[in-house]
Amino acid sequence: MRLNKYIAHSGVASRRKADELIAAGKVNVNGAVASLGCDVNEGDIVEVSGRIINPEKKTVYYMLNKPVGYITSVRDDRDRRTVIDLLPDVKERIYPVGRLDYNTSGLLILTNDGDLANRLMHPSGKVKKTYIAEVKGMFHISDAEKLRNGVDIGDSRKTAPADVEIIKQNNSTSEVEIKIIEGRNRQVRRMFEAVGHEVISLNRTAYGNLKLGHLKLGQFKKLSQGEIEYLKSL
Ligand code: URA
């Protein structure tokens, strides 16, 4: 098997990142610095940055309904609870595809398939993500129109066009469904702030065509073969 594939299958990095590690001289095979494009055979010892790695036997794919109060990371320096803590029986070294804020709940994909995760997280991938936001104040049609057209959230360019539907409106709070294709840091919160509405709560209900459905908060499920194929087709 190609060395970069072996590294990707061990959950350490995507194939592309593995090539970077190899090129940087951080990968050893049987004690010798490996070169790009080399193969590994049964019984070879592969080390990345001095740590022996083993390829996972199978790739696994999960959907989690993340509750508020968990960080989307494999580990945390400040010892906060991570989303991985919510899948205690999963033996494979899975990691989240993209990020939900500590205060955001909802649909999160986790996998040990480094190539797929990397592809889905790449900025050129335009997966539509659906969120329900509860926001402060009366959210007007004119606010929706601004978000649909893209707003300035303090980055070098304004946000890409979004789908926006008002679900409920009143003087104190409103509920809005928003679908975005980008994944900038705290993007939905910053978009609502840009039109004068602070987000009170935020929930991701869909990732592309994948929906949370009846999955309860804090629960997870294995993706079906159809769902996995759908993700690979994106
Ligand atoms: N946008 C946000 O502001 N937060 C999230 O967690 C996801 C999208």
mmCIF file of C-alpha atoms and ligand atoms in Angstrom:
data_model
loop_
_atom_site.group_PDB
_atom_site.id
_atom_site.type_symbol
_atom_site.label_atom_id
_atom_site.label_comp_id
_atom_site.label_asym_id
_atom_site.label_seq_id
_atom_site.Cartn_x
_atom_site.Cartn_y
_atom_site.Cartn_z
ATOM 1 C CA MET A 1 0.000 0.000 0.000
ATOM 2 C CA ARG A 2 1.147 3.538 -0.750
ATOM 3 C CA LEU A 3 2.604 5.211 2.353
ATOM 4 C CA ASN A 4 0.298 8.254 2.161
ATOM 5 C CA LYS A 5 -2.734 5.954 2.034
ATOM 6 C CA TYR A 6 -1.415 3.954 4.989
ATOM 7 C CA ILE A 7 -1.057 7.194 6.999
ATOM 8 C CA ALA A 8 -4.541 8.396 5.966
ATOM 9 C CA HIS A 9 -6.024 5.032 6.995
ATOM 10 C CA SER A 10 -4.393 5.328 10.389
ATOM 11 C CA GLY A 11 -6.438 8.487 11.012
ATOM 12 C CA VAL A 12 -3.380 10.706 11.468
ATOM 13 C CA ALA A 13 -3.861 12.915 8.427
ATOM 14 C CA SER A 14 -5.475 13.094 5.023
ATOM 15 C CA ARG A 15 -3.521 11.674 2.095
ATOM 16 C CA ARG A 16 -2.500 15.177 0.996
ATOM 17 C CA LYS A 17 -1.347 16.132 4.497
ATOM 18 C CA ALA A 18 0.465 12.777 4.709
ATOM 19 C CA ASP A 19 2.462 13.742 1.615
ATOM 20 C CA GLU A 20 3.418 16.990 3.326
ATOM 21 C CA LEU A 21 4.570 15.082 6.411
ATOM 22 C CA ILE A 22 6.602 12.713 4.238
ATOM 23 C CA ALA A 23 8.141 15.606 2.281
ATOM 24 C CA ALA A 24 9.022 17.300 5.581
ATOM 25 C CA GLY A 25 10.977 14.181 6.613
ATOM 26 C CA LYS A 26 8.664 13.452 9.538
ATOM 27 C CA VAL A 27 7.848 9.908 8.473
ATOM 28 C CA ASN A 28 10.089 6.898 9.035
ATOM 29 C CA VAL A 29 9.614 3.393 7.653
ATOM 30 C CA ASN A 30 11.560 0.718 9.525
ATOM 31 C CA GLY A 31 13.728 3.419 11.073
ATOM 32 C CA ALA A 32 14.701 5.187 7.835
ATOM 33 C CA VAL A 33 13.308 8.517 6.619
ATOM 34 C CA ALA A 34 10.661 7.743 3.990
ATOM 35 C CA SER A 35 10.414 9.261 0.549
ATOM 36 C CA LEU A 36 7.310 10.456 -1.292
ATOM 37 C CA GLY A 37 5.457 7.780 -3.236
ATOM 38 C CA CYS A 38 7.012 4.811 -1.466
ATOM 39 C CA ASP A 39 5.067 1.660 -0.594
ATOM 40 C CA VAL A 40 4.718 -0.113 2.713
ATOM 41 C CA ASN A 41 4.312 -3.830 3.143
ATOM 42 C CA GLU A 42 2.885 -6.080 5.812
ATOM 43 C CA GLY A 43 5.055 -5.913 8.935
ATOM 44 C CA ASP A 44 6.678 -2.558 8.124
ATOM 45 C CA ILE A 45 6.912 -0.161 11.060
ATOM 46 C CA VAL A 46 5.739 3.335 10.189
ATOM 47 C CA GLU A 47 6.419 6.267 12.502
ATOM 48 C CA VAL A 48 5.023 9.776 12.163
ATOM 49 C CA SER A 49 6.904 12.360 14.234
ATOM 50 C CA GLY A 50 8.383 9.514 16.265
ATOM 51 C CA ARG A 51 5.073 7.780 16.984
ATOM 52 C CA ILE A 52 4.271 4.350 15.553
ATOM 53 C CA ILE A 53 0.995 4.346 13.654
ATOM 54 C CA ASN A 54 -1.313 1.551 12.558
ATOM 55 C CA PRO A 55 -3.945 1.766 9.848
ATOM 56 C CA GLU A 56 -7.536 1.392 10.971
ATOM 57 C CA LYS A 57 -9.060 -1.783 9.646
ATOM 58 C CA LYS A 58 -12.261 -0.154 8.537
ATOM 59 C CA THR A 59 -13.617 3.304 7.945
ATOM 60 C CA VAL A 60 -16.573 4.324 10.091
ATOM 61 C CA TYR A 61 -19.045 7.179 9.757
ATOM 62 C CA TYR A 62 -21.318 8.602 12.434
ATOM 63 C CA MET A 63 -23.856 11.362 12.841
ATOM 64 C CA LEU A 64 -24.061 12.982 16.276
ATOM 65 C CA ASN A 65 -26.677 15.377 17.627
ATOM 66 C CA LYS A 66 -24.252 17.588 19.520
ATOM 67 C CA PRO A 67 -25.571 19.256 22.646
ATOM 68 C CA VAL A 68 -24.432 22.720 23.754
ATOM 69 C CA GLY A 69 -21.492 22.536 26.172
ATOM 70 C CA TYR A 70 -19.163 20.246 24.204
ATOM 71 C CA ILE A 71 -16.247 21.384 22.112
ATOM 72 C CA THR A 72 -15.848 20.082 18.589
ATOM 73 C CA SER A 73 -12.397 18.667 18.986
ATOM 74 C CA VAL A 74 -10.725 15.380 19.796
ATOM 75 C CA ARG A 75 -9.116 16.765 22.957
ATOM 76 C CA ASP A 76 -9.042 20.031 24.857
ATOM 77 C CA ASP A 77 -6.174 21.740 26.711
ATOM 78 C CA ARG A 78 -8.653 23.142 29.196
ATOM 79 C CA ASP A 79 -10.180 19.738 29.929
ATOM 80 C CA ARG A 80 -13.629 20.668 28.673
ATOM 81 C CA ARG A 81 -15.915 17.906 27.445
ATOM 82 C CA THR A 82 -15.420 17.085 23.770
ATOM 83 C CA VAL A 83 -17.802 15.585 21.225
ATOM 84 C CA ILE A 84 -15.696 12.407 21.298
ATOM 85 C CA ASP A 85 -16.828 11.890 24.911
ATOM 86 C CA LEU A 86 -20.326 11.365 23.503
ATOM 87 C CA LEU A 87 -19.307 8.267 21.504
ATOM 88 C CA PRO A 88 -17.601 6.233 24.224
ATOM 89 C CA ASP A 89 -18.089 2.819 22.593
ATOM 90 C CA VAL A 90 -16.506 3.749 19.278
ATOM 91 C CA LYS A 91 -13.074 2.115 19.179
ATOM 92 C CA GLU A 92 -11.821 3.757 15.996
ATOM 93 C CA ARG A 93 -10.003 7.087 16.208
ATOM 94 C CA ILE A 94 -12.734 9.273 14.767
ATOM 95 C CA TYR A 95 -12.729 13.032 14.477
ATOM 96 C CA PRO A 96 -15.319 15.669 13.609
ATOM 97 C CA VAL A 97 -15.885 16.917 10.070
ATOM 98 C CA GLY A 98 -15.847 20.678 10.500
ATOM 99 C CA ARG A 99 -16.830 22.508 13.638
ATOM 100 C CA LEU A 100 -19.823 23.531 15.674
ATOM 101 C CA ASP A 101 -19.279 26.160 18.377
ATOM 102 C CA TYR A 102 -19.373 25.199 22.047
ATOM 103 C CA ASN A 103 -22.774 26.925 22.234
ATOM 104 C CA THR A 104 -24.173 25.403 19.046
ATOM 105 C CA SER A 105 -26.120 22.156 18.971
ATOM 106 C CA GLY A 106 -27.026 19.820 16.162
ATOM 107 C CA LEU A 107 -25.776 17.661 13.353
ATOM 108 C CA LEU A 108 -22.112 16.749 13.323
ATOM 109 C CA ILE A 109 -20.454 14.074 11.182
ATOM 110 C CA LEU A 110 -17.558 12.100 12.688
ATOM 111 C CA THR A 111 -15.341 9.667 10.834
ATOM 112 C CA ASN A 112 -11.877 8.142 10.640
ATOM 113 C CA ASP A 113 -11.910 8.575 6.845
ATOM 114 C CA GLY A 114 -9.270 11.273 6.521
ATOM 115 C CA ASP A 115 -9.687 11.733 2.785
ATOM 116 C CA LEU A 116 -13.433 12.248 2.946
ATOM 117 C CA ALA A 117 -13.190 14.555 5.979
ATOM 118 C CA ASN A 118 -10.546 16.639 4.286
ATOM 119 C CA ARG A 119 -12.566 16.913 1.101
ATOM 120 C CA LEU A 120 -15.743 17.905 2.917
ATOM 121 C CA MET A 121 -13.911 20.533 4.969
ATOM 122 C CA HIS A 122 -12.108 22.065 2.014
ATOM 123 C CA PRO A 123 -13.286 25.661 1.342
ATOM 124 C CA SER A 124 -13.985 24.787 -2.304
ATOM 125 C CA GLY A 125 -16.570 22.179 -1.184
ATOM 126 C CA LYS A 126 -19.941 23.862 -1.114
ATOM 127 C CA VAL A 127 -22.022 21.647 1.128
ATOM 128 C CA LYS A 128 -25.216 23.420 2.175
ATOM 129 C CA LYS A 129 -25.616 23.473 5.931
ATOM 130 C CA THR A 130 -29.010 24.248 7.491
ATOM 131 C CA TYR A 131 -29.372 26.008 10.855
ATOM 132 C CA ILE A 132 -32.296 27.149 12.952
ATOM 133 C CA ALA A 133 -31.425 30.300 14.857
ATOM 134 C CA GLU A 134 -33.379 31.911 17.638
ATOM 135 C CA VAL A 135 -32.451 35.580 17.574
ATOM 136 C CA LYS A 136 -33.156 38.670 19.642
ATOM 137 C CA GLY A 137 -35.781 41.148 18.421
ATOM 138 C CA MET A 138 -38.168 41.333 15.492
ATOM 139 C CA PHE A 139 -36.454 39.857 12.446
ATOM 140 C CA HIS A 140 -37.847 41.601 9.368
ATOM 141 C CA ILE A 141 -38.137 40.506 5.748
ATOM 142 C CA SER A 142 -35.587 43.236 4.966
ATOM 143 C CA ASP A 143 -33.094 41.518 7.334
ATOM 144 C CA ALA A 144 -33.691 38.210 5.547
ATOM 145 C CA GLU A 145 -33.113 39.929 2.218
ATOM 146 C CA LYS A 146 -29.750 41.300 3.407
ATOM 147 C CA LEU A 147 -28.600 37.844 4.550
ATOM 148 C CA ARG A 148 -29.781 36.323 1.267
ATOM 149 C CA ASN A 149 -27.625 38.766 -0.670
ATOM 150 C CA GLY A 150 -24.561 38.394 1.556
ATOM 151 C CA VAL A 151 -23.341 40.644 4.352
ATOM 152 C CA ASP A 152 -20.089 42.132 5.564
ATOM 153 C CA ILE A 153 -18.992 40.220 8.667
ATOM 154 C CA GLY A 154 -15.603 41.872 8.900
ATOM 155 C CA ASP A 155 -13.722 39.501 6.574
ATOM 156 C CA SER A 156 -12.085 40.440 3.296
ATOM 157 C CA ARG A 157 -15.229 39.539 1.343
ATOM 158 C CA LYS A 158 -18.909 39.423 2.122
ATOM 159 C CA THR A 159 -20.729 36.183 2.745
ATOM 160 C CA ALA A 160 -22.014 34.071 -0.136
ATOM 161 C CA PRO A 161 -25.751 34.152 -0.890
ATOM 162 C CA ALA A 162 -27.782 32.252 1.705
ATOM 163 C CA ASP A 163 -31.296 30.787 1.837
ATOM 164 C CA VAL A 164 -33.243 32.452 4.635
ATOM 165 C CA GLU A 165 -36.787 31.718 5.855
ATOM 166 C CA ILE A 166 -38.491 33.388 8.797
ATOM 167 C CA ILE A 167 -40.235 30.774 10.927
ATOM 168 C CA LYS A 168 -41.552 32.981 13.765
ATOM 169 C CA GLN A 169 -41.405 36.695 14.408
ATOM 170 C CA ASN A 170 -42.286 38.790 17.380
ATOM 171 C CA ASN A 171 -41.006 41.825 19.221
ATOM 172 C CA SER A 172 -38.754 40.002 21.664
ATOM 173 C CA THR A 173 -37.407 37.032 19.665
ATOM 174 C CA SER A 174 -37.629 35.492 16.202
ATOM 175 C CA GLU A 175 -36.832 32.082 14.734
ATOM 176 C CA VAL A 176 -35.096 31.880 11.391
ATOM 177 C CA GLU A 177 -33.913 29.025 9.179
ATOM 178 C CA ILE A 178 -30.692 29.794 7.319
ATOM 179 C CA LYS A 179 -28.766 27.653 4.817
ATOM 180 C CA ILE A 180 -25.161 28.555 4.036
ATOM 181 C CA ILE A 181 -22.519 26.947 1.859
ATOM 182 C CA GLU A 182 -19.461 28.449 3.544
ATOM 183 C CA GLY A 183 -17.972 27.516 6.896
ATOM 184 C CA ARG A 184 -16.237 30.566 8.280
ATOM 185 C CA ASN A 185 -15.621 30.906 11.981
ATOM 186 C CA ARG A 186 -18.891 31.619 13.873
ATOM 187 C CA GLN A 187 -20.369 32.544 10.514
ATOM 188 C CA VAL A 188 -24.088 32.308 11.264
ATOM 189 C CA ARG A 189 -23.781 34.241 14.531
ATOM 190 C CA ARG A 190 -21.737 36.934 12.795
ATOM 191 C CA MET A 191 -24.213 37.149 9.902
ATOM 192 C CA PHE A 192 -27.109 37.774 12.281
ATOM 193 C CA GLU A 193 -25.030 40.271 14.257
ATOM 194 C CA ALA A 194 -24.304 42.083 10.977
ATOM 195 C CA VAL A 195 -28.042 42.742 10.612
ATOM 196 C CA GLY A 196 -28.501 43.693 14.267
ATOM 197 C CA HIS A 197 -29.798 40.432 15.765
ATOM 198 C CA GLU A 198 -27.871 38.599 18.418
ATOM 199 C CA VAL A 199 -28.221 34.806 18.241
ATOM 200 C CA ILE A 200 -29.725 33.294 21.389
ATOM 201 C CA SER A 201 -29.481 29.677 20.270
ATOM 202 C CA LEU A 202 -28.254 27.917 17.176
ATOM 203 C CA ASN A 203 -28.994 24.400 15.983
ATOM 204 C CA ARG A 204 -27.723 22.676 12.837
ATOM 205 C CA THR A 205 -30.502 20.520 11.426
ATOM 206 C CA ALA A 206 -28.985 19.341 8.153
ATOM 207 C CA TYR A 207 -25.661 18.803 6.391
ATOM 208 C CA GLY A 208 -26.370 18.697 2.679
ATOM 209 C CA ASN A 209 -29.236 16.204 2.339
ATOM 210 C CA LEU A 210 -28.418 14.513 5.641
ATOM 211 C CA LYS A 211 -30.921 15.450 8.336
ATOM 212 C CA LEU A 212 -30.950 15.004 12.093
ATOM 213 C CA GLY A 213 -34.392 13.407 11.881
ATOM 214 C CA HIS A 214 -35.369 11.864 15.203
ATOM 215 C CA LEU A 215 -31.843 11.625 16.582
ATOM 216 C CA LYS A 216 -32.046 12.969 20.131
ATOM 217 C CA LEU A 217 -29.651 15.482 21.642
ATOM 218 C CA GLY A 218 -26.454 13.718 22.734
ATOM 219 C CA GLN A 219 -27.249 10.610 20.687
ATOM 220 C CA PHE A 220 -25.374 9.310 17.686
ATOM 221 C CA LYS A 221 -25.983 6.789 14.913
ATOM 222 C CA LYS A 222 -23.965 5.045 12.231
ATOM 223 C CA LEU A 223 -24.550 6.491 8.787
ATOM 224 C CA SER A 224 -26.258 4.154 6.340
ATOM 225 C CA GLN A 225 -24.413 2.996 3.226
ATOM 226 C CA GLY A 226 -26.588 5.374 1.188
ATOM 227 C CA GLU A 227 -25.673 8.303 3.429
ATOM 228 C CA ILE A 228 -21.962 7.451 3.194
ATOM 229 C CA GLU A 229 -22.173 7.247 -0.580
ATOM 230 C CA TYR A 230 -24.007 10.571 -0.665
ATOM 231 C CA LEU A 231 -21.194 12.224 1.344
ATOM 232 C CA LYS A 232 -18.595 10.714 -0.976
ATOM 233 C CA SER A 233 -20.469 12.091 -3.970
ATOM 234 C CA LEU A 234 -20.320 15.677 -2.708
HETATM 235 N N1 URA B 1 -22.099 29.240 12.502
HETATM 236 C C1 URA B 1 -21.900 29.640 13.765
HETATM 237 O O1 URA B 1 -21.940 30.822 14.075
HETATM 238 N N2 URA B 1 -21.648 28.691 14.676
HETATM 239 C C2 URA B 1 -21.615 27.381 14.407
HETATM 240 O O2 URA B 1 -21.390 26.573 15.299
HETATM 241 C C3 URA B 1 -21.833 26.981 13.091
HETATM 242 C C4 URA B 1 -22.073 27.934 12.143
#
